Coordinates of C-alpha atoms and ligand atoms in Angstrom, one line a residue:
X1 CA 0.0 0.0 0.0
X2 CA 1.8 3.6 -1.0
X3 CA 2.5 5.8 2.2
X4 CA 4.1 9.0 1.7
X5 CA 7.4 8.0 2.9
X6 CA 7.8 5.1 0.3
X7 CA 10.3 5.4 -2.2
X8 CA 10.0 4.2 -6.1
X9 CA 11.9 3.3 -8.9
X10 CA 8.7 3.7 -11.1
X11 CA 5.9 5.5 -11.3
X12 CA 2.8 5.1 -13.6
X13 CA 0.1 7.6 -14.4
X14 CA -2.8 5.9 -15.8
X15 CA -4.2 2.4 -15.2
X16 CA -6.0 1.9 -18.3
X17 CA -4.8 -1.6 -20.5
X18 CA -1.5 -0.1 -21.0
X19 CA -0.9 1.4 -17.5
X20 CA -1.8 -2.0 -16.0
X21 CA 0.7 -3.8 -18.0
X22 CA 3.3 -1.2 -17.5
X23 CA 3.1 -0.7 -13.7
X24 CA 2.8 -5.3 -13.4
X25 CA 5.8 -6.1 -16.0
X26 CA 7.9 -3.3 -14.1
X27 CA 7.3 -4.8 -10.8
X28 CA 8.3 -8.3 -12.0
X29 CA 11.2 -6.5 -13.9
X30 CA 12.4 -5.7 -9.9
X31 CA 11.2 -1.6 -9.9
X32 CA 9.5 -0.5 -7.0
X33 CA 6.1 0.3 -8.5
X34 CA 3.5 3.1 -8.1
X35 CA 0.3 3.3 -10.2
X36 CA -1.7 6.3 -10.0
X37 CA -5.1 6.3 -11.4
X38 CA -7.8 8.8 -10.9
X39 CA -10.9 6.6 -11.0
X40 CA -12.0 3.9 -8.1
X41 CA -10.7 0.7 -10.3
X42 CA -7.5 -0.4 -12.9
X43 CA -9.1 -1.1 -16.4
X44 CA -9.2 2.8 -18.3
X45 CA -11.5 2.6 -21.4
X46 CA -12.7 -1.0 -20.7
X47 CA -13.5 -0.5 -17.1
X48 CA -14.6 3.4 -16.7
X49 CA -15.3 4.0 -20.4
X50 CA -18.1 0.9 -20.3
X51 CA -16.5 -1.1 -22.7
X52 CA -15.1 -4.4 -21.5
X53 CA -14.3 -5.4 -25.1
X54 CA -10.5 -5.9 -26.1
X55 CA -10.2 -5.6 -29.6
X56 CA -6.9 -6.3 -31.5
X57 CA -6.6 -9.9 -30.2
X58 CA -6.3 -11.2 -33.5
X59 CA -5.7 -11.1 -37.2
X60 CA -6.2 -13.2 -39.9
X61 CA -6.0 -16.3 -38.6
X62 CA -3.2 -14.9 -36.1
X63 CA -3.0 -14.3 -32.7
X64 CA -1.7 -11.1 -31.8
X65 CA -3.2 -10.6 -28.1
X66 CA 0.3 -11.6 -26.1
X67 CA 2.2 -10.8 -22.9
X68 CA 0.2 -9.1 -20.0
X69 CA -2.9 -8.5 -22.0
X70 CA -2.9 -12.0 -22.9
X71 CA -2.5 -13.0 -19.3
X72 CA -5.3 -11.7 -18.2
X73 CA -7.8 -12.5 -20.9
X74 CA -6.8 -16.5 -20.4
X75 CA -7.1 -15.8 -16.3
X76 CA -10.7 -14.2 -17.1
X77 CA -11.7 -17.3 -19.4
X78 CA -10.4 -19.6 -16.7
X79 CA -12.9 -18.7 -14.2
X80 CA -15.9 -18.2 -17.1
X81 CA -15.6 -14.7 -16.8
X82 CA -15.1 -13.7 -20.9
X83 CA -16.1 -15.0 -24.1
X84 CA -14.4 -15.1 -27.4
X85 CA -16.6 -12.5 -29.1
X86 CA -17.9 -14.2 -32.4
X87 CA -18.2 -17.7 -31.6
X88 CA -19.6 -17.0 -28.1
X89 CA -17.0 -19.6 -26.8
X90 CA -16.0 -19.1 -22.8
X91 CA -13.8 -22.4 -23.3
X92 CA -11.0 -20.5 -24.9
X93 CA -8.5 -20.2 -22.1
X94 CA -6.0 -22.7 -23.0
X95 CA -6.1 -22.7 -26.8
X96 CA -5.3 -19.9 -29.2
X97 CA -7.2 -17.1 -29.0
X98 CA -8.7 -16.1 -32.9
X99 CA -10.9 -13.6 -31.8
X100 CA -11.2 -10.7 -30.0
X101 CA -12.6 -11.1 -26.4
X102 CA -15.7 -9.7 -24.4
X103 CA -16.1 -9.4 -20.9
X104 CA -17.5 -7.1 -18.0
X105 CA -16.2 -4.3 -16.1
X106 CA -16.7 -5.6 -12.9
X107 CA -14.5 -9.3 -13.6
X108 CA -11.7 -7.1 -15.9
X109 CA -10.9 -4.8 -12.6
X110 CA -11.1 -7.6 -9.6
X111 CA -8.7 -9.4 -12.2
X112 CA -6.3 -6.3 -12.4
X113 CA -6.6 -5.7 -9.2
X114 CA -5.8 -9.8 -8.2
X115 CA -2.5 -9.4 -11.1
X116 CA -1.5 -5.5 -9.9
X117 CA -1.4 -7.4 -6.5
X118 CA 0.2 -10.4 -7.3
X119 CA 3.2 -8.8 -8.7
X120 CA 3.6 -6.0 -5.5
X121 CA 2.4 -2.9 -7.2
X122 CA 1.7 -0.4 -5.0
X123 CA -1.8 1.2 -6.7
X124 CA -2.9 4.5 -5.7
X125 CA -6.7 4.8 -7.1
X126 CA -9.4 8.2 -6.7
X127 CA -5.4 10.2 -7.3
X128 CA -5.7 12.8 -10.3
X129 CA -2.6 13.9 -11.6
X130 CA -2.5 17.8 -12.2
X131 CA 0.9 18.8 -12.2
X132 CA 4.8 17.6 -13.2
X133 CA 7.9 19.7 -12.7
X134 CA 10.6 18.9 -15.7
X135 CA 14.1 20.3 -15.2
X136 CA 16.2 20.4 -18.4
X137 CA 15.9 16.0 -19.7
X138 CA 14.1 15.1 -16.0
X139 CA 10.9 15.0 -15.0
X140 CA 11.7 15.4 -11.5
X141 CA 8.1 15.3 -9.7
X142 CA 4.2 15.1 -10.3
X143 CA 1.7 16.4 -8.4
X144 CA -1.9 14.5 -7.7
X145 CA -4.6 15.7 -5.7
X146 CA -5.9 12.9 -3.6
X147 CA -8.7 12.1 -1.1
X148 CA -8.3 16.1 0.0
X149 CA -4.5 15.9 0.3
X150 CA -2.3 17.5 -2.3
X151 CA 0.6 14.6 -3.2
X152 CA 3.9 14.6 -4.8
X153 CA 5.9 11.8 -6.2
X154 CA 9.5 11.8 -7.6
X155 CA 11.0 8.7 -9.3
X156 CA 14.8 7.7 -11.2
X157 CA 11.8 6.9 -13.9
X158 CA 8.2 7.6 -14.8
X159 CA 5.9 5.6 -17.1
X160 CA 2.9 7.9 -19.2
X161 CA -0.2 5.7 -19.7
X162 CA -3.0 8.3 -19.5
X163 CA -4.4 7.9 -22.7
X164 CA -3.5 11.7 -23.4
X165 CA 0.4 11.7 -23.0
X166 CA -1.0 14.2 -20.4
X167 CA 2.9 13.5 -18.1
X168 CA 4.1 14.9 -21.0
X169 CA 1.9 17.9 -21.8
X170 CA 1.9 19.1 -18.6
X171 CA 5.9 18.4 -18.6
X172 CA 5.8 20.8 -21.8
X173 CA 7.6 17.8 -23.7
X174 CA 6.5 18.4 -27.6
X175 CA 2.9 16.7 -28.3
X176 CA 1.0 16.2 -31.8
X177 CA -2.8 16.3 -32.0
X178 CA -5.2 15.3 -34.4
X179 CA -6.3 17.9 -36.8
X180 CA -10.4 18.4 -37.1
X181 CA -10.4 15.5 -40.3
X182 CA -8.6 13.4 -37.9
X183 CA -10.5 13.8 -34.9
X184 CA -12.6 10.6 -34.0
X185 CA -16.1 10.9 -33.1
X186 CA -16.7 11.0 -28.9
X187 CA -19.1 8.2 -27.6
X188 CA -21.1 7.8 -24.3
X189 CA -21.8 3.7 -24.8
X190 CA -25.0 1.9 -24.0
X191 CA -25.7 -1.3 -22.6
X192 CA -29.0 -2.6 -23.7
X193 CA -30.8 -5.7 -23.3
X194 CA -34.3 -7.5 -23.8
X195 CA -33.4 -8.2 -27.5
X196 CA -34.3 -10.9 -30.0
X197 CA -31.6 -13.1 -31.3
X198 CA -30.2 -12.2 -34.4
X199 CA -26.6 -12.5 -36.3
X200 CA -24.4 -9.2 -35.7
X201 CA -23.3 -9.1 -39.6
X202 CA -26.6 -9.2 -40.9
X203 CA -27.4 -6.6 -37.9
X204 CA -25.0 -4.2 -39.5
X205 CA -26.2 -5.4 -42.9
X206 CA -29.6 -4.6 -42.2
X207 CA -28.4 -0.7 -40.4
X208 CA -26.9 0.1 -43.7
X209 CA -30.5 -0.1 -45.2
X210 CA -32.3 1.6 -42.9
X211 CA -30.0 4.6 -41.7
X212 CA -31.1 7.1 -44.1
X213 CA -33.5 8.2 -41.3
X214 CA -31.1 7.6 -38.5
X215 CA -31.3 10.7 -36.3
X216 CA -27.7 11.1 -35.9
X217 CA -26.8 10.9 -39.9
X218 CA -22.7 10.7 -39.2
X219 CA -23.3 7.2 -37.6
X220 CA -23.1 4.8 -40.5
X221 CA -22.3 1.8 -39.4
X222 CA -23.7 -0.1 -36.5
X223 CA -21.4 -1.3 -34.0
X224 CA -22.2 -4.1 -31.4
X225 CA -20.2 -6.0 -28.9
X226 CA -22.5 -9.3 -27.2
X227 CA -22.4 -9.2 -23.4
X228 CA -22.1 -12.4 -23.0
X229 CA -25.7 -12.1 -21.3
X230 CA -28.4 -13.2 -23.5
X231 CA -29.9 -10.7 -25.7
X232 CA -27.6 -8.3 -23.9
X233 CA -25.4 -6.1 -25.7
X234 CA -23.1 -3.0 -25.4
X235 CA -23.6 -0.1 -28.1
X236 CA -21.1 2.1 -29.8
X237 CA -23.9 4.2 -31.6
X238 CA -24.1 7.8 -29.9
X239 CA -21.4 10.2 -31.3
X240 CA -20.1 13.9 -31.4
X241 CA -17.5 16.0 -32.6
X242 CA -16.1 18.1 -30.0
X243 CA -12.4 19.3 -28.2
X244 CA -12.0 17.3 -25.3
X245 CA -8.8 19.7 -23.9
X246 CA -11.4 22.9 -23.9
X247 CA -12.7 23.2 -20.6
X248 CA -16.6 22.7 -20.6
X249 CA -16.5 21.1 -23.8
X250 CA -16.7 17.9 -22.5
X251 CA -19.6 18.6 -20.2
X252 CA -21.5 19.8 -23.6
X253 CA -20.2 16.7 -25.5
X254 CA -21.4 14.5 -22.0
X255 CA -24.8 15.9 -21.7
X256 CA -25.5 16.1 -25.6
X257 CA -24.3 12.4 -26.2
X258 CA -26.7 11.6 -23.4
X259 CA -29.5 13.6 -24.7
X260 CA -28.8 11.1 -27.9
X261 CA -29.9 7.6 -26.1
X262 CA -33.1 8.0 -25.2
X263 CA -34.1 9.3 -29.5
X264 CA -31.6 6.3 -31.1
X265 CA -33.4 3.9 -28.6
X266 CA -36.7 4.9 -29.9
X267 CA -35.3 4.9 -33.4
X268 CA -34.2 1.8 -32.9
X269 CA -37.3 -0.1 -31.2
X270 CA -39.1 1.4 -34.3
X271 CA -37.6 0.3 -36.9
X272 CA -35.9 -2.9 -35.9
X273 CA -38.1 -5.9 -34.6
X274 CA -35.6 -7.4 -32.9
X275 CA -35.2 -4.3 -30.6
X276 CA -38.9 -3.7 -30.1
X277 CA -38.8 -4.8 -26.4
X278 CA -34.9 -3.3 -25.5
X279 CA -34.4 -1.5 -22.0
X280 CA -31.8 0.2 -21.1
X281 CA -29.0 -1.3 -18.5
X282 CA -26.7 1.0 -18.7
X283 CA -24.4 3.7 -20.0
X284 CA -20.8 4.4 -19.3
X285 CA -19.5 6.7 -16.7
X286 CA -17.1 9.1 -18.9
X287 CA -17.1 9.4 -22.4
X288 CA -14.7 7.4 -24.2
X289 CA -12.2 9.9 -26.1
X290 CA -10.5 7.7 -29.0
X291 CA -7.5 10.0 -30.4
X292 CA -6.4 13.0 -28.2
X293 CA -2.1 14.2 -28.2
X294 CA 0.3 11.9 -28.8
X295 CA 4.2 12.4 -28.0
X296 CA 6.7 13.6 -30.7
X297 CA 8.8 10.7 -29.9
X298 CA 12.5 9.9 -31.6
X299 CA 11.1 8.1 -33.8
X300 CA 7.1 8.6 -35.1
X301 CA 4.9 5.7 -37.0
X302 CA 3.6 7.2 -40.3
X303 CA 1.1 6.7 -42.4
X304 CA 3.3 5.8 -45.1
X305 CA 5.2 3.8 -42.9
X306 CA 1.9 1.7 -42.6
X307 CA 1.4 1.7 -46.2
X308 CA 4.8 0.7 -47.3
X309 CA 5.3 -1.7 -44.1
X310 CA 9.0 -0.6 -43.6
X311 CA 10.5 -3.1 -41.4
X312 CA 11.2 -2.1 -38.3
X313 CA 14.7 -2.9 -36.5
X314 CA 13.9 -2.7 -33.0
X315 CA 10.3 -3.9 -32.4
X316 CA 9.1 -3.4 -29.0
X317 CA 5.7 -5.1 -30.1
X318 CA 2.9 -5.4 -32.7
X319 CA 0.4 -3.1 -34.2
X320 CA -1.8 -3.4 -37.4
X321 CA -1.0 -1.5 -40.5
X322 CA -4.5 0.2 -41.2
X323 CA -5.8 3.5 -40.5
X324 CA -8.7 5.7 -40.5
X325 CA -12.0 5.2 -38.8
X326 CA -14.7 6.9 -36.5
X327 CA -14.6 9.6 -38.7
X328 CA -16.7 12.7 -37.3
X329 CA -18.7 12.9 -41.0
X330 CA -19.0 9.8 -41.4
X331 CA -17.2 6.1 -40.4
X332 CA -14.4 5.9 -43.2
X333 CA -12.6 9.0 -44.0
X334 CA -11.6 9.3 -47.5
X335 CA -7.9 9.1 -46.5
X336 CA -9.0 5.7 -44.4
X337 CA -6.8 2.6 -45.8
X338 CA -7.8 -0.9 -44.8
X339 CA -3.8 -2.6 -45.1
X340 CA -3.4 -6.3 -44.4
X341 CA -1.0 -7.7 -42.2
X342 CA 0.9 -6.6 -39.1
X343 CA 4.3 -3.9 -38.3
X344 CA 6.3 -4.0 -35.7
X345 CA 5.9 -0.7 -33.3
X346 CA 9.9 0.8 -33.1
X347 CA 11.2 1.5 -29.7
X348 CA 11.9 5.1 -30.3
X349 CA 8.3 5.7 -30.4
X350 CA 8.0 5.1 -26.7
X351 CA 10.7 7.8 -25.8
X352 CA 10.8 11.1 -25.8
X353 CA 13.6 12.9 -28.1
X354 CA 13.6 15.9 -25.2
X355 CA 13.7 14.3 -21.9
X356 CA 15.7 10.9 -20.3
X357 CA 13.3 9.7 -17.5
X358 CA 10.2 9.6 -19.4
X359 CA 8.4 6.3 -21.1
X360 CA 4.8 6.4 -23.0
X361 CA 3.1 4.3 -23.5
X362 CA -0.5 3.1 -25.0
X363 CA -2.7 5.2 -27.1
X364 CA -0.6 8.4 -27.4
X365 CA 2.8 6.7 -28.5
X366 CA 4.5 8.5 -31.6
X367 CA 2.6 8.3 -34.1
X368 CA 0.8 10.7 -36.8
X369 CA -2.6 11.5 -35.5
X370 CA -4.5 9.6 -38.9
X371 CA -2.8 6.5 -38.4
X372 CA -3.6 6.3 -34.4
X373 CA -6.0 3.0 -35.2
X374 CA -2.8 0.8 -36.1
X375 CA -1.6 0.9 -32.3
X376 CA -5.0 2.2 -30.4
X377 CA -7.1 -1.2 -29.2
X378 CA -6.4 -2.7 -26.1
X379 CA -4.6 -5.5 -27.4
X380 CA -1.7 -3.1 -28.4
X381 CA -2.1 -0.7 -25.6
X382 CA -1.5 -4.1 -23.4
X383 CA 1.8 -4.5 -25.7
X384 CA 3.2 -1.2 -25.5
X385 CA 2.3 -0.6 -21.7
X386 CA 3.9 -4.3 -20.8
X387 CA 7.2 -2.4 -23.4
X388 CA 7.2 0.6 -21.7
X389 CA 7.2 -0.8 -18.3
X390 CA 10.2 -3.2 -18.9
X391 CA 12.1 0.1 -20.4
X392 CA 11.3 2.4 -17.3
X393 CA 12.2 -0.3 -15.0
X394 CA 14.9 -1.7 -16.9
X395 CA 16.3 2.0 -17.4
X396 CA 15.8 2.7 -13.1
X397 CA 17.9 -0.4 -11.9
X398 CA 20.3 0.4 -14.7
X399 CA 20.8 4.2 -15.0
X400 CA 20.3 4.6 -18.7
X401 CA 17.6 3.4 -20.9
X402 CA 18.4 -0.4 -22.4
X403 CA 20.1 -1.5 -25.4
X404 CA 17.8 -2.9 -28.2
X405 CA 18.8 -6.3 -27.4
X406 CA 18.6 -6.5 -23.6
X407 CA 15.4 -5.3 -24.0
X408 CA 14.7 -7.5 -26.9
X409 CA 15.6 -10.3 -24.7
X410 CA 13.3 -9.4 -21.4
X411 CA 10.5 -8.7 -23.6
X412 CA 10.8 -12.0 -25.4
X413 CA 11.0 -13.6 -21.9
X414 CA 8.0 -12.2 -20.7
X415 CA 6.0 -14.1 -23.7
X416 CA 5.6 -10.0 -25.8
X417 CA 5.0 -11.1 -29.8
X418 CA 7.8 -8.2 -31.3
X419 CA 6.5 -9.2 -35.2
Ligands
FAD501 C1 -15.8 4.9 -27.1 C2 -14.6 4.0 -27.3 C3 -14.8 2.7 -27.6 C4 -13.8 1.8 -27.8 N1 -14.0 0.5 -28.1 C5 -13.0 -0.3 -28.1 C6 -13.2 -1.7 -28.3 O1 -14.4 -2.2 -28.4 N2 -12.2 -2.6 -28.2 C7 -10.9 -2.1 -28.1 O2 -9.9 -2.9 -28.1 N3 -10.6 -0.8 -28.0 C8 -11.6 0.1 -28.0 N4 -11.4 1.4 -27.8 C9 -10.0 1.9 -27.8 C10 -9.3 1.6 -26.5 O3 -10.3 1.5 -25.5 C11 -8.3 2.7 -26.1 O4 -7.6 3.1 -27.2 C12 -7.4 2.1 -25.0 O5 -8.2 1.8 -23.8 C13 -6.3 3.0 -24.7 O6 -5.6 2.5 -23.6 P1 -4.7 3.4 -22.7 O7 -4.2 2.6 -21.6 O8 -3.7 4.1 -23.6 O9 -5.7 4.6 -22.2 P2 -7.0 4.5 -21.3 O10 -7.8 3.2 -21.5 O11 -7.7 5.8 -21.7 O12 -6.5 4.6 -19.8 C14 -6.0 5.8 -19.3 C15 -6.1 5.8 -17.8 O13 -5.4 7.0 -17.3 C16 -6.2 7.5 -16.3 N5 -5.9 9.0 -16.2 C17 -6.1 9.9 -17.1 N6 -5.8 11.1 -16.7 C18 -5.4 10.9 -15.4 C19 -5.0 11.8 -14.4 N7 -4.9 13.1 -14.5 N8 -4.7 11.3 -13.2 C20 -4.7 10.0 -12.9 N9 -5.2 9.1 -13.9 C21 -5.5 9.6 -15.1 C22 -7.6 7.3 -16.8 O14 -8.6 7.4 -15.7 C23 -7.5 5.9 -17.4 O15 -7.8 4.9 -16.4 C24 -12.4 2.3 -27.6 C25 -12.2 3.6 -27.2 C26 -13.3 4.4 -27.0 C27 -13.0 5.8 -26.6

């Protein structure tokens, strides 16, 4: 349990997938571990955001969930407690896993919580981070406001997993943010449940036919997640366009989005059968924010990086190679490209070219804002968290960050696919 006079080699803002696995493979790596998250429970996006769905598990016949994130998924399926998401299997926990994975937000933070635990991090929860200090390369403290007490922590080593890169912003390290064409559309998700069975591709099928008098005409496609619970299923359907760093914006986008649920609810027990009878169960605490800033790191992911598939020398682990998506006119921006296969994410794009005791990691790694969907669901948030852990931990015990292939080598040992 953190007191104030504990000392770290570690510190990690943000328990969302890639905070988790940052804050648990630097504790097995030997750091002294702190994880500082401002909600009640571990899990970011799948846990406060109301969407226990990790995406990204697999590809093509491949599996690409591995590591940390893939640790937890199997101990979830061991005790029942997640489904593979298209063939409703819970049996999945010793085999490969082919599909992405669905479970709740309850079972995905008792497990974190049981694996943060297990591995002695010290997790500091209800703690919002407001302030860092930065001398020339060094971070040398944050400031969180918890439970009424102003706190400060310093660390050899600090690990950014807020989703925003916000260690870095308020640091004044140099950021990137998406233009308004490569904004993504804000969502409050739903939870609904009292429907008729159907199958989800004819679902969407059906959506395209009928959304000409959708009230909300940017939402062109219908996206669905099963519970697990039958006729019970999680909706990604509400949207808006808005600046989630402009103070009050995100009240207007919160209230609006949830002005949206109770019209697309009607819309939807009107004109599809199988949702004549839905209720409501639910909706998710925050608003999910999909692409915010992301760190000018030494070395950035492009677009045509993704295009071209460049190999990549020092992998720290794997990402997709398409783009584009939860566009704020529509679904598929023109500039959208759907590339096969898999690239390797480069180690530089988890350090900053400006400071020496700073690691990101998750959704606002280096990379240009339009191509943010090659690295964003939680299977490679898992991945680059569990990376940027090893590095901050690796880099505290050793003075200076690792070598390519010492870090090659933990990260291979701690079961992280790197191709
Ligand atoms: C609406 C929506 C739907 C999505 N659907 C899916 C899906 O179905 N499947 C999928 O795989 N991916 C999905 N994604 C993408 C995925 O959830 C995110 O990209 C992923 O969770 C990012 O992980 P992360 O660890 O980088 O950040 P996050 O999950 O955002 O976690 C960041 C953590 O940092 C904490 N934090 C932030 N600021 C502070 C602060 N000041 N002090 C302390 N703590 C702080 C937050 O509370 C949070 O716990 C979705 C995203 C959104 C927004």
């Amino acid at each position: 349990m953190w007191t104030p006079d504990q000392k770290y080699d570690v510190v990690v803002a943000g328990a969302g997938p890639s905070g988790l696995a940052a804050a648990i493979a630097a504790a097995r790596s030997g750091a002294r571990t702190l994880l500082v998250e401002q909600s009640a429970r571990p899990g970011g996006v799948s846990v406060s955001g109301g969407c226990p769905a990790f995406m990204g598990c697999a590809m093509g016949g491949r599996q690409l969930i591995s590591g940390i994130g893939e640790e937890l998924v199997r101990r979830l399926g061991r005790r029942g407690a997640a489904m593979l998401k298209r063939s409703f299997r819970r049996d999945f926990a010793d085999g490969p896993i082919l599909e992405d994975i669905v479970s709740s937000e309850d079972e995905i933070a008792l497990e974190s919580n049981r694996m943060l635990a297990e591995a002695g991090v010290d997790l500091l929860a209800y703690c919002t981070i407001y302030g860092c200090a930065r001398t020339d390369r060094r971070i040398t403290r944050v400031d969180a406001f918890c439970a009424g007490e102003n706190l400060q922590f310093s660390a050899p080593m600090f690990v950014d997993c807020t989703g925003d890169a916000l260690l870095a912003h308020l640091s004044g390290l140099t950021l990137v943010s998406a233009g308004s064409d490569e904004r993504m559309t804000k969502t409050v998700l739903i939870r609904v449940c009292n429907l008729q069975p159907f199958t989800v591709a004819e679902m969407k099928e059906r959506f395209q036919q009928i959304r000409s008098s959708f009230p909300f005409p940017a939402q062109d496609a219908l996206m669905l997640h099963p519970s697990g619970l039958h006729g019970d299923f999680l909706l990604n359907i509400t949207l808006i366009d808005g600046d989630s760093f402009a103070p009050g914006d995100l009240t207007r986008m919160d209230r609006e989005l949830r002005e949206q649920i109770p019209i697309i609810l009607d819309w939807l027990r009107k004109h599809i059968p199988e949702f004549r009878e839905c209720s409501l169960v639910a909706t998710a605490p925050r608003i999910g924010l999909r692409n915010g800033r992301q760190l000018v790191g030494r070395e950035c992911i492009r677009c045509c990086d993704l295009d071209e598939g460049t190999p990549v020398d020092d992998p720290i682990a794997v990402g997709t190679r398409s783009y584009g998506g939860h566009g704020t006119t529509n679904f598929t921006q023109a500039w959208a490209k759907m590339n096969n296969g898999c690239r390797g994410i480069p180690y530089g794009a988890l350090l900053s070219p400006e400071c020496d005791n700073y690691v990101v990691g998750g959704r606002a790694i280096s990379i240009e804002p339009r191509a943010i969907t090659a690295i964003r669901l939680m299977a490679q948030c898992f991945a680059t968290g569990q990376a940027a852990g090893t590095i901050a931990a690796l880099a505290a015990l050793q003075g200076a960050f690792p070598q390519y292939p010492d870090l090659k080598r933990a990260l291979l040992a701690q079961h992280l696919l790197l191709q």
